[in-house]
Amino acid sequence: MTTAPERPPGPMAPDTLLDPRTLLTDRQFASVVTTILDNNPGMTENMAERITTEGLRFTVTAALTPGHAMAPSRIVDEGWHSLILHTELYAELCGVFGRFVHHSPGYSPDHYDGDVLEATQAAIRAAGFEVDAELWRAPDDESLVAVAANCQHAPAGDGPVKPMPTPQPPCHNK
C-alpha cells in the first residue's frame, strides 16, 4: 500500500480533489480489478477500473465519517466487495483513514433508498473526491452494467447501513 496523502480534517475545497488511484500500489489496484473481472464475465477492464476506483472512494469516505448514514449503489458495492476480499489491503486502507468499515449484507428490492445514495455521493465529494455519478444507479437499472453484487444496503423503515466501529447484526434483521 502506498502512503496516504495528507488530508486536513473536514470537507475539502472543491479544487482539492484526491486521486483514489494513489491509495493503492499499481499491483494492488490491478488485483482488485482482476477480482471484479473474475466475478463479472464479459465486463470490460475499463468498467472494472471505474468500479474499483469508486469502491475506494466509498470505503475511504465511510472510514472518515463513521457516524454518517451511507450506502453504496449495487455497482459501487461490487468494488467494495472486491476490496474486502483483499483483507490485509482493506484493513490497512480503513485504518489509515479512521475505522474499519464493516459490511452487513442483505438484499430485498424494497431496500433501495435513493436519498441515501445521494447523501453518500455528497459525503464522497465532501471528503475530497470526484464522484463517478454514472455508477450510482438504482439496483434494478442494469443499462450501464450488470454486476454480481446482490446486496442492497438501505432497508426501508430500518434506516441505512452506517459504517460502524464494532460489528453489529445486519440491519435487515428485526
mmCIF file of C-alpha atoms in Angstrom, residues 31-89:
data_model
loop_
_atom_site.group_PDB
_atom_site.id
_atom_site.type_symbol
_atom_site.label_atom_id
_atom_site.label_comp_id
_atom_site.label_asym_id
_atom_site.label_seq_id
_atom_site.Cartn_x
_atom_site.Cartn_y
_atom_site.Cartn_z
ATOM 1 C CA SER A 31 -5.524 -7.320 -8.212
ATOM 2 C CA VAL A 32 -8.798 -5.740 -7.111
ATOM 3 C CA VAL A 33 -9.718 -5.055 -10.760
ATOM 4 C CA THR A 34 -8.991 -8.710 -11.585
ATOM 5 C CA THR A 35 -11.296 -9.836 -8.769
ATOM 6 C CA ILE A 36 -14.114 -7.763 -10.268
ATOM 7 C CA LEU A 37 -13.424 -9.149 -13.737
ATOM 8 C CA ASP A 38 -13.354 -12.728 -12.428
ATOM 9 C CA ASN A 39 -16.750 -12.234 -10.770
ATOM 10 C CA ASN A 40 -18.304 -10.493 -13.761
ATOM 11 C CA PRO A 41 -17.540 -12.317 -17.028
ATOM 12 C CA GLY A 42 -17.809 -10.044 -20.028
ATOM 13 C CA MET A 43 -17.196 -6.819 -18.109
ATOM 14 C CA THR A 44 -14.621 -4.525 -19.681
ATOM 15 C CA GLU A 45 -11.399 -3.766 -17.852
ATOM 16 C CA ASN A 46 -12.195 -0.051 -18.020
ATOM 17 C CA MET A 47 -15.518 -0.604 -16.225
ATOM 18 C CA ALA A 48 -13.830 -2.763 -13.565
ATOM 19 C CA GLU A 49 -11.270 0.011 -13.009
ATOM 20 C CA ARG A 50 -14.052 2.592 -12.615
ATOM 21 C CA ILE A 51 -15.863 0.346 -10.140
ATOM 22 C CA THR A 52 -12.645 -0.249 -8.169
ATOM 23 C CA THR A 53 -11.972 3.484 -8.042
ATOM 24 C CA GLU A 54 -15.493 4.261 -6.823
ATOM 25 C CA GLY A 55 -15.255 1.455 -4.264
ATOM 26 C CA LEU A 56 -12.096 3.111 -2.936
ATOM 27 C CA ARG A 57 -13.860 6.470 -2.709
ATOM 28 C CA PHE A 58 -16.786 4.914 -0.843
ATOM 29 C CA THR A 59 -14.580 2.962 1.578
ATOM 30 C CA VAL A 60 -12.329 5.899 2.439
ATOM 31 C CA THR A 61 -15.303 8.212 2.942
ATOM 32 C CA ALA A 62 -17.047 5.655 5.166
ATOM 33 C CA ALA A 63 -13.886 5.242 7.254
ATOM 34 C CA LEU A 64 -13.560 9.037 7.599
ATOM 35 C CA THR A 65 -17.210 9.567 8.580
ATOM 36 C CA PRO A 66 -18.332 6.624 10.746
ATOM 37 C CA GLY A 67 -21.483 8.339 12.019
ATOM 38 C CA HIS A 68 -22.726 9.329 8.566
ATOM 39 C CA ALA A 69 -25.538 7.237 7.076
ATOM 40 C CA MET A 70 -24.130 5.820 3.863
ATOM 41 C CA ALA A 71 -24.851 3.089 1.340
ATOM 42 C CA PRO A 72 -23.261 2.143 -1.986
ATOM 43 C CA SER A 73 -25.161 1.538 -5.199
ATOM 44 C CA ARG A 74 -25.106 -2.100 -6.341
ATOM 45 C CA ILE A 75 -22.441 -1.213 -8.909
ATOM 46 C CA VAL A 76 -20.240 0.510 -6.300
ATOM 47 C CA ASP A 77 -20.925 -2.375 -3.904
ATOM 48 C CA GLU A 78 -19.144 -4.660 -6.380
ATOM 49 C CA GLY A 79 -15.998 -2.562 -5.898
ATOM 50 C CA TRP A 80 -16.447 -2.579 -2.112
ATOM 51 C CA HIS A 81 -16.840 -6.387 -2.112
ATOM 52 C CA SER A 82 -13.676 -6.792 -4.162
ATOM 53 C CA LEU A 83 -11.701 -4.561 -1.805
ATOM 54 C CA ILE A 84 -12.983 -6.523 1.204
ATOM 55 C CA LEU A 85 -11.777 -9.788 -0.368
ATOM 56 C CA HIS A 86 -8.259 -8.352 -0.203
ATOM 57 C CA THR A 87 -8.397 -8.462 3.598
ATOM 58 C CA GLU A 88 -4.985 -7.074 4.521
ATOM 59 C CA LEU A 89 -5.189 -4.292 1.951
#
